[in-house]
mmCIF file of C-alpha atoms and ligand atoms in Angstrom:
data_model
loop_
_atom_site.group_PDB
_atom_site.id
_atom_site.type_symbol
_atom_site.label_atom_id
_atom_site.label_comp_id
_atom_site.label_asym_id
_atom_site.label_seq_id
_atom_site.Cartn_x
_atom_site.Cartn_y
_atom_site.Cartn_z
ATOM 1 C CA MET A 1 0.058 0.044 0.041
ATOM 2 C CA GLY A 2 1.614 3.337 -1.066
ATOM 3 C CA SER A 3 2.229 5.516 1.907
ATOM 4 C CA VAL A 4 1.638 9.322 1.211
ATOM 5 C CA ARG A 5 4.603 11.635 1.585
ATOM 6 C CA THR A 6 6.342 11.318 4.859
ATOM 7 C CA GLU A 7 9.959 11.587 5.866
ATOM 8 C CA ALA A 8 9.720 7.806 6.532
ATOM 9 C CA GLY A 9 8.420 7.134 2.952
ATOM 10 C CA LEU A 10 11.347 9.111 1.473
ATOM 11 C CA GLU A 11 13.897 7.466 3.685
ATOM 12 C CA ALA A 12 12.457 4.043 2.920
ATOM 13 C CA ALA A 13 12.622 4.913 -0.787
ATOM 14 C CA ALA A 14 16.217 6.319 -0.465
ATOM 15 C CA ARG A 15 17.372 3.322 1.388
ATOM 16 C CA ARG A 16 16.356 1.104 -1.491
ATOM 17 C CA LEU A 17 17.928 3.442 -3.995
ATOM 18 C CA ARG A 18 21.146 3.325 -2.033
ATOM 19 C CA ASP A 19 21.352 -0.446 -2.445
ATOM 20 C CA ALA A 20 20.117 -0.716 -5.985
ATOM 21 C CA ASP A 21 22.335 -1.498 -9.048
ATOM 22 C CA ARG A 22 19.427 -1.710 -11.336
ATOM 23 C CA VAL A 23 16.931 1.130 -11.542
ATOM 24 C CA LEU A 24 14.081 1.758 -13.959
ATOM 25 C CA ALA A 25 12.637 5.267 -14.011
ATOM 26 C CA LEU A 26 9.187 5.811 -15.725
ATOM 27 C CA THR A 27 8.064 9.353 -16.259
ATOM 28 C CA GLY A 28 5.032 11.210 -17.585
ATOM 29 C CA ALA A 29 4.001 14.697 -18.309
ATOM 30 C CA GLY A 30 4.163 15.721 -14.525
ATOM 31 C CA VAL A 31 7.965 15.554 -14.676
ATOM 32 C CA SER A 32 8.029 18.386 -17.213
ATOM 33 C CA ALA A 33 4.972 20.408 -15.546
ATOM 34 C CA GLU A 34 7.490 22.651 -13.562
ATOM 35 C CA SER A 35 9.466 23.359 -16.807
ATOM 36 C CA GLY A 36 6.103 24.852 -18.147
ATOM 37 C CA VAL A 37 5.021 21.901 -20.379
ATOM 38 C CA PRO A 38 1.272 21.345 -19.837
ATOM 39 C CA THR A 39 0.142 18.011 -18.710
ATOM 40 C CA PHE A 40 -2.570 16.133 -20.655
ATOM 41 C CA ARG A 41 -5.162 15.570 -18.093
ATOM 42 C CA GLY A 42 -4.720 18.655 -16.013
ATOM 43 C CA PRO A 43 -6.312 21.926 -16.068
ATOM 44 C CA GLU A 44 -4.185 23.016 -19.071
ATOM 45 C CA GLY A 45 -4.827 19.757 -20.990
ATOM 46 C CA LEU A 46 -7.126 21.263 -23.528
ATOM 47 C CA TRP A 47 -6.031 22.975 -26.816
ATOM 48 C CA ARG A 48 -8.887 25.057 -28.178
ATOM 49 C CA GLN A 49 -11.751 22.761 -27.201
ATOM 50 C CA PHE A 50 -9.957 19.516 -28.103
ATOM 51 C CA ARG A 51 -8.617 16.785 -25.748
ATOM 52 C CA PRO A 52 -5.504 14.769 -26.643
ATOM 53 C CA GLU A 53 -7.814 11.754 -27.334
ATOM 54 C CA ASP A 54 -9.558 13.897 -29.981
ATOM 55 C CA LEU A 55 -6.399 14.767 -32.074
ATOM 56 C CA ALA A 56 -3.648 12.216 -31.246
ATOM 57 C CA THR A 57 -5.304 9.585 -33.368
ATOM 58 C CA PRO A 58 -4.606 8.341 -37.052
ATOM 59 C CA GLU A 59 -8.241 9.010 -37.800
ATOM 60 C CA ALA A 60 -8.067 12.706 -36.824
ATOM 61 C CA PHE A 61 -4.793 13.048 -38.940
ATOM 62 C CA GLU A 62 -6.578 11.261 -41.783
ATOM 63 C CA ARG A 63 -9.572 13.616 -41.510
ATOM 64 C CA ASP A 64 -7.696 16.894 -40.920
ATOM 65 C CA PRO A 65 -3.912 16.716 -40.984
ATOM 66 C CA ARG A 66 -3.775 20.560 -40.898
ATOM 67 C CA LEU A 67 -5.833 20.766 -37.530
ATOM 68 C CA VAL A 68 -3.533 17.964 -36.059
ATOM 69 C CA TRP A 69 -0.410 19.767 -37.159
ATOM 70 C CA GLU A 70 -1.744 23.123 -35.784
ATOM 71 C CA TRP A 71 -1.833 21.474 -32.357
ATOM 72 C CA TYR A 72 1.695 19.948 -32.622
ATOM 73 C CA ALA A 73 3.119 23.197 -34.107
ATOM 74 C CA TRP A 74 1.517 25.058 -30.938
ATOM 75 C CA ARG A 75 3.107 22.421 -28.655
ATOM 76 C CA ARG A 76 6.440 22.652 -30.461
ATOM 77 C CA GLU A 77 6.475 26.542 -30.236
ATOM 78 C CA ARG A 78 5.455 26.427 -26.636
ATOM 79 C CA ILE A 79 8.042 23.804 -25.634
ATOM 80 C CA ALA A 80 11.050 24.919 -27.749
ATOM 81 C CA PRO A 81 12.240 27.683 -25.247
ATOM 82 C CA LEU A 82 11.713 25.548 -22.063
ATOM 83 C CA GLU A 83 14.425 23.956 -20.084
ATOM 84 C CA PRO A 84 14.786 20.809 -18.090
ATOM 85 C CA ASN A 85 13.837 21.307 -14.359
ATOM 86 C CA ALA A 86 15.589 19.960 -11.220
ATOM 87 C CA ALA A 87 13.636 16.576 -11.514
ATOM 88 C CA HIS A 88 15.080 16.127 -15.046
ATOM 89 C CA ARG A 89 18.540 17.018 -13.880
ATOM 90 C CA ALA A 90 18.197 14.641 -10.863
ATOM 91 C CA LEU A 91 17.218 11.776 -13.138
ATOM 92 C CA ALA A 92 20.351 12.413 -15.214
ATOM 93 C CA ALA A 93 22.538 12.462 -12.113
ATOM 94 C CA LEU A 94 20.846 9.088 -11.072
ATOM 95 C CA GLU A 95 21.730 7.630 -14.303
ATOM 96 C CA SER A 96 25.315 8.609 -14.121
ATOM 97 C CA ARG A 97 25.880 6.768 -10.797
ATOM 98 C CA THR A 98 23.686 3.679 -11.474
ATOM 99 C CA VAL A 99 25.192 0.505 -12.938
ATOM 100 C CA GLU A 100 22.085 -0.525 -14.820
ATOM 101 C CA PHE A 101 19.678 2.362 -15.474
ATOM 102 C CA LEU A 102 16.982 3.034 -17.987
ATOM 103 C CA LEU A 103 14.656 5.975 -18.183
ATOM 104 C CA ALA A 104 11.407 5.066 -20.057
ATOM 105 C CA THR A 105 9.358 8.210 -20.658
ATOM 106 C CA GLN A 106 6.054 8.830 -22.178
ATOM 107 C CA ASN A 107 6.886 12.380 -22.788
ATOM 108 C CA VAL A 108 7.689 13.638 -26.340
ATOM 109 C CA ASP A 109 9.053 16.984 -25.240
ATOM 110 C CA GLY A 110 12.775 15.808 -25.433
ATOM 111 C CA LEU A 111 13.742 17.352 -22.038
ATOM 112 C CA HIS A 112 15.263 14.254 -20.533
ATOM 113 C CA ALA A 113 17.864 14.237 -23.383
ATOM 114 C CA VAL A 114 18.628 17.956 -22.887
ATOM 115 C CA ALA A 115 19.099 17.188 -19.187
ATOM 116 C CA GLY A 116 21.738 14.485 -20.026
ATOM 117 C CA ASN A 117 20.090 11.095 -19.866
ATOM 118 C CA ARG A 118 21.324 8.852 -22.499
ATOM 119 C CA ARG A 119 20.019 5.422 -21.374
ATOM 120 C CA LEU A 120 16.561 6.780 -22.413
ATOM 121 C CA VAL A 121 13.730 5.153 -24.426
ATOM 122 C CA GLU A 122 10.893 7.524 -25.763
ATOM 123 C CA LEU A 123 7.875 5.117 -25.453
ATOM 124 C CA HIS A 124 5.521 7.692 -27.275
ATOM 125 C CA GLY A 125 8.003 9.220 -29.792
ATOM 126 C CA SER A 126 9.152 12.765 -30.144
ATOM 127 C CA LEU A 127 7.732 16.100 -31.057
ATOM 128 C CA TRP A 128 11.092 16.904 -32.649
ATOM 129 C CA ARG A 129 11.016 13.989 -35.174
ATOM 130 C CA VAL A 130 8.931 13.751 -38.339
ATOM 131 C CA ARG A 131 8.088 10.737 -40.414
ATOM 132 C CA CYS A 132 6.994 10.760 -44.106
ATOM 133 C CA THR A 133 3.642 9.160 -44.718
ATOM 134 C CA GLY A 134 4.780 8.253 -48.313
ATOM 135 C CA CYS A 135 8.471 7.264 -48.301
ATOM 136 C CA ARG A 136 8.642 6.596 -44.587
ATOM 137 C CA LYS A 137 11.672 8.724 -44.131
ATOM 138 C CA LEU A 138 12.336 9.667 -40.488
ATOM 139 C CA ARG A 139 14.305 12.752 -39.431
ATOM 140 C CA GLU A 140 14.839 15.244 -36.598
ATOM 141 C CA ASP A 141 12.918 18.450 -37.364
ATOM 142 C CA ARG A 142 13.260 21.340 -34.866
ATOM 143 C CA ARG A 143 11.921 24.053 -37.104
ATOM 144 C CA VAL A 144 9.917 26.551 -35.104
ATOM 145 C CA PRO A 145 7.703 27.780 -36.617
ATOM 146 C CA LEU A 146 7.232 25.030 -38.950
ATOM 147 C CA GLY A 147 5.963 27.068 -41.902
ATOM 148 C CA ASP A 148 3.067 25.749 -44.143
ATOM 149 C CA LEU A 149 0.965 23.051 -42.407
ATOM 150 C CA PRO A 150 0.785 20.149 -43.007
ATOM 151 C CA PRO A 151 4.539 20.172 -43.775
ATOM 152 C CA ARG A 152 5.525 17.982 -46.634
ATOM 153 C CA CYS A 153 8.391 15.611 -47.492
ATOM 154 C CA ALA A 154 10.817 16.308 -50.565
ATOM 155 C CA CYS A 155 8.932 13.361 -51.991
ATOM 156 C CA GLY A 156 5.691 15.428 -51.982
ATOM 157 C CA ALA A 157 3.816 13.332 -49.232
ATOM 158 C CA VAL A 158 2.584 14.719 -46.083
ATOM 159 C CA LEU A 159 4.944 14.434 -42.937
ATOM 160 C CA ARG A 160 3.492 13.289 -39.714
ATOM 161 C CA PRO A 161 4.789 13.868 -36.165
ATOM 162 C CA ASP A 162 6.948 10.839 -35.108
ATOM 163 C CA VAL A 163 4.689 10.354 -31.977
ATOM 164 C CA VAL A 164 2.547 7.354 -30.930
ATOM 165 C CA TRP A 165 -1.245 8.062 -31.385
ATOM 166 C CA PHE A 166 -4.003 6.436 -29.557
ATOM 167 C CA GLY A 167 -4.512 2.923 -31.167
ATOM 168 C CA GLU A 168 -0.975 2.743 -32.634
ATOM 169 C CA ALA A 169 1.695 0.318 -31.482
ATOM 170 C CA LEU A 170 4.645 1.677 -29.482
ATOM 171 C CA PRO A 171 8.193 1.485 -30.985
ATOM 172 C CA GLU A 172 9.248 -2.005 -30.571
ATOM 173 C CA GLY A 173 12.895 -1.354 -29.595
ATOM 174 C CA ALA A 174 11.677 1.075 -26.810
ATOM 175 C CA VAL A 175 9.064 -1.332 -25.472
ATOM 176 C CA GLY A 176 11.495 -4.279 -25.565
ATOM 177 C CA ALA A 177 14.102 -2.314 -23.551
ATOM 178 C CA ALA A 178 11.608 -1.131 -21.110
ATOM 179 C CA LEU A 179 10.120 -4.459 -20.568
ATOM 180 C CA LYS A 180 13.709 -5.960 -20.004
ATOM 181 C CA ALA A 181 14.401 -3.341 -17.558
ATOM 182 C CA ALA A 182 11.194 -3.984 -15.791
ATOM 183 C CA GLN A 183 12.114 -7.697 -15.357
ATOM 184 C CA THR A 184 15.437 -6.923 -13.704
ATOM 185 C CA ALA A 185 15.040 -3.565 -11.902
ATOM 186 C CA GLU A 186 15.338 -3.558 -8.178
ATOM 187 C CA VAL A 187 13.758 -0.035 -7.851
ATOM 188 C CA VAL A 188 11.128 1.653 -10.147
ATOM 189 C CA LEU A 189 10.814 5.244 -9.807
ATOM 190 C CA VAL A 190 7.472 6.521 -11.382
ATOM 191 C CA VAL A 191 7.424 10.228 -11.632
ATOM 192 C CA GLY A 192 4.550 12.384 -12.985
ATOM 193 C CA THR A 193 2.233 10.081 -14.602
ATOM 194 C CA SER A 194 -1.503 9.407 -14.162
ATOM 195 C CA ALA A 195 -0.615 5.734 -14.933
ATOM 196 C CA LEU A 196 -3.640 5.476 -17.067
ATOM 197 C CA VAL A 197 -2.193 4.749 -20.495
ATOM 198 C CA TYR A 198 -0.988 1.231 -21.252
ATOM 199 C CA PRO A 199 1.339 -0.492 -21.964
ATOM 200 C CA ALA A 200 3.510 2.117 -20.191
ATOM 201 C CA ALA A 201 1.384 1.823 -17.143
ATOM 202 C CA ALA A 202 1.925 -1.862 -16.910
ATOM 203 C CA LEU A 203 5.730 -1.489 -16.422
ATOM 204 C CA PRO A 204 5.543 -0.894 -12.496
ATOM 205 C CA GLN A 205 3.443 -4.000 -12.026
ATOM 206 C CA ILE A 206 5.644 -6.062 -14.213
ATOM 207 C CA ALA A 207 8.528 -5.012 -12.131
ATOM 208 C CA GLN A 208 6.798 -5.543 -8.792
ATOM 209 C CA GLY A 209 6.006 -9.096 -9.936
ATOM 210 C CA HIS A 210 9.839 -9.551 -10.175
ATOM 211 C CA GLY A 211 10.349 -8.172 -6.705
ATOM 212 C CA ALA A 212 11.069 -4.571 -7.595
ATOM 213 C CA PHE A 213 10.308 -1.786 -4.984
ATOM 214 C CA VAL A 214 7.975 0.730 -6.675
ATOM 215 C CA VAL A 215 8.318 4.475 -5.671
ATOM 216 C CA GLU A 216 5.831 7.021 -7.040
ATOM 217 C CA VAL A 217 6.283 10.710 -7.058
ATOM 218 C CA ASN A 218 3.070 12.726 -7.662
ATOM 219 C CA PRO A 219 1.095 15.616 -6.090
ATOM 220 C CA GLU A 220 -2.051 13.637 -6.511
ATOM 221 C CA GLU A 221 -3.156 10.018 -6.006
ATOM 222 C CA THR A 222 -3.002 7.978 -9.260
ATOM 223 C CA ALA A 223 -4.092 4.629 -10.599
ATOM 224 C CA LEU A 224 -0.758 3.312 -9.339
ATOM 225 C CA THR A 225 -0.828 4.801 -5.776
ATOM 226 C CA ALA A 226 -2.581 1.800 -4.098
ATOM 227 C CA SER A 227 -0.042 -0.751 -5.370
ATOM 228 C CA ALA A 228 3.148 1.495 -5.009
ATOM 229 C CA ASP A 229 5.437 0.440 -2.284
ATOM 230 C CA VAL A 230 5.897 4.134 -1.449
ATOM 231 C CA SER A 231 3.916 7.140 -2.892
ATOM 232 C CA LEU A 232 5.598 10.433 -2.191
ATOM 233 C CA ARG A 233 2.957 13.117 -2.421
ATOM 234 C CA GLY A 234 4.536 16.266 -3.951
ATOM 235 C CA ARG A 235 6.113 18.078 -6.874
ATOM 236 C CA ALA A 236 8.894 16.257 -9.034
ATOM 237 C CA ALA A 237 11.204 19.245 -9.068
ATOM 238 C CA GLU A 238 11.266 19.103 -5.241
ATOM 239 C CA LEU A 239 10.977 15.373 -4.371
ATOM 240 C CA VAL A 240 13.049 13.768 -7.095
ATOM 241 C CA PRO A 241 16.316 15.683 -6.289
ATOM 242 C CA ALA A 242 15.649 15.136 -2.597
ATOM 243 C CA LEU A 243 15.233 11.315 -3.274
ATOM 244 C CA VAL A 244 18.178 11.116 -5.512
ATOM 245 C CA GLU A 245 20.325 13.099 -3.004
ATOM 246 C CA ALA A 246 19.235 10.920 -0.060
ATOM 247 C CA GLY A 247 19.654 7.787 -2.170
ATOM 248 C CA GLN A 248 23.301 8.388 -2.724
HETATM 249 N N1 APR B 301 5.310 16.918 -10.382
HETATM 250 C C1 APR B 301 4.933 15.644 -10.489
HETATM 251 N N2 APR B 301 3.716 15.100 -11.089
HETATM 252 C C2 APR B 301 3.048 16.168 -11.476
HETATM 253 C C3 APR B 301 3.199 17.492 -11.407
HETATM 254 C C4 APR B 301 4.546 17.930 -10.733
HETATM 255 N N3 APR B 301 4.742 19.149 -10.582
HETATM 256 N N4 APR B 301 2.213 18.168 -11.971
HETATM 257 C C5 APR B 301 1.282 17.291 -12.286
HETATM 258 N N5 APR B 301 1.792 16.010 -12.061
HETATM 259 C C6 APR B 301 1.105 14.735 -12.372
HETATM 260 C C7 APR B 301 -0.423 14.840 -12.280
HETATM 261 O O1 APR B 301 -0.945 14.600 -10.943
HETATM 262 C C8 APR B 301 -0.752 13.588 -13.167
HETATM 263 O O2 APR B 301 -0.912 12.410 -12.373
HETATM 264 O O3 APR B 301 1.450 14.362 -13.645
HETATM 265 C C9 APR B 301 0.526 13.427 -14.134
HETATM 266 C C10 APR B 301 0.174 13.818 -15.472
HETATM 267 O O4 APR B 301 -0.764 12.960 -16.051
HETATM 268 P P1 APR B 301 -1.303 12.984 -17.536
HETATM 269 O O5 APR B 301 -1.595 14.499 -17.823
HETATM 270 O O6 APR B 301 -2.270 11.880 -17.735
HETATM 271 O O7 APR B 301 -0.003 12.668 -18.322
HETATM 272 P P2 APR B 301 0.715 11.282 -18.563
HETATM 273 O O8 APR B 301 0.459 10.232 -17.432
HETATM 274 O O9 APR B 301 2.124 11.478 -19.145
HETATM 275 O O10 APR B 301 -0.238 10.744 -19.908
HETATM 276 C C11 APR B 301 0.308 9.524 -20.634
HETATM 277 O O11 APR B 301 -1.359 9.941 -22.298
HETATM 278 O O12 APR B 301 -2.172 11.546 -23.634
HETATM 279 C C12 APR B 301 -1.361 10.502 -23.640
HETATM 280 O O13 APR B 301 0.616 10.001 -24.989
HETATM 281 C C13 APR B 301 -0.041 10.917 -23.893
HETATM 282 O O14 APR B 301 2.159 10.260 -22.899
HETATM 283 C C14 APR B 301 0.810 10.649 -22.597
HETATM 284 C C15 APR B 301 0.039 9.632 -22.012
#
């Protein structure tokens, strides 16, 4: 049963972290909230009157690629000037001192890579990569603003964001690496996710099935809280550095 934030909870989690050679971190939009990136299901989750579920689908893109790209172009413009926060930096420090570490993020904002994480998989892709719907070419694209929407490939076909939409399969390599880490991790650190979207949300349970100690950091209760070994109630930029520091 996850205990809400107490010094005892933080100490218990830190003790596990101190003894762990194999750590899996799973992050969601909440780890980037204090960098200024809006979460999906929080008060800022809407763009115009749309929810992510309305636009982040192959059907929405098929129906109106320009509208879907207006949403992604807005997110890219909003996120481009933002910096990693103390939680991102603490997770990069944790990677640098952990023998076997993987950061599996659901975020597409690219901030973990900017903070220095390298053993990183982007389960839901990246806002900063585009894929051609015709010739399938994949490339980094950091143009802000993007220019005419929808953007087109040199081959003439429409480009799409290289992100995973509802109903689409996650990138095989990323899922494989995350599952492998979940099967061997001693500690799983789950930061800033509502734990509602699968298969990412299954990773903590899979790890717990192999004996991992699951620590959640979130200002609110989530679908994971009841099963977490410790649930620290608070903001990522405050608690993740405190936990990584105490877990040295
Ligand atoms: N620190 C930590 N957690 C926070 C903070 C903060 N400062 N602010 C908000 N949160 C928490 C919220 O309480 C919530 O539990 O972050 C979580 C954000 O949840 P969602 O908005 O559902 O985002 P996420 O869990 O990443 O969504 C998963 O759903 O829309 C799809 O593909 C999209 O990757 C996304 C996936």
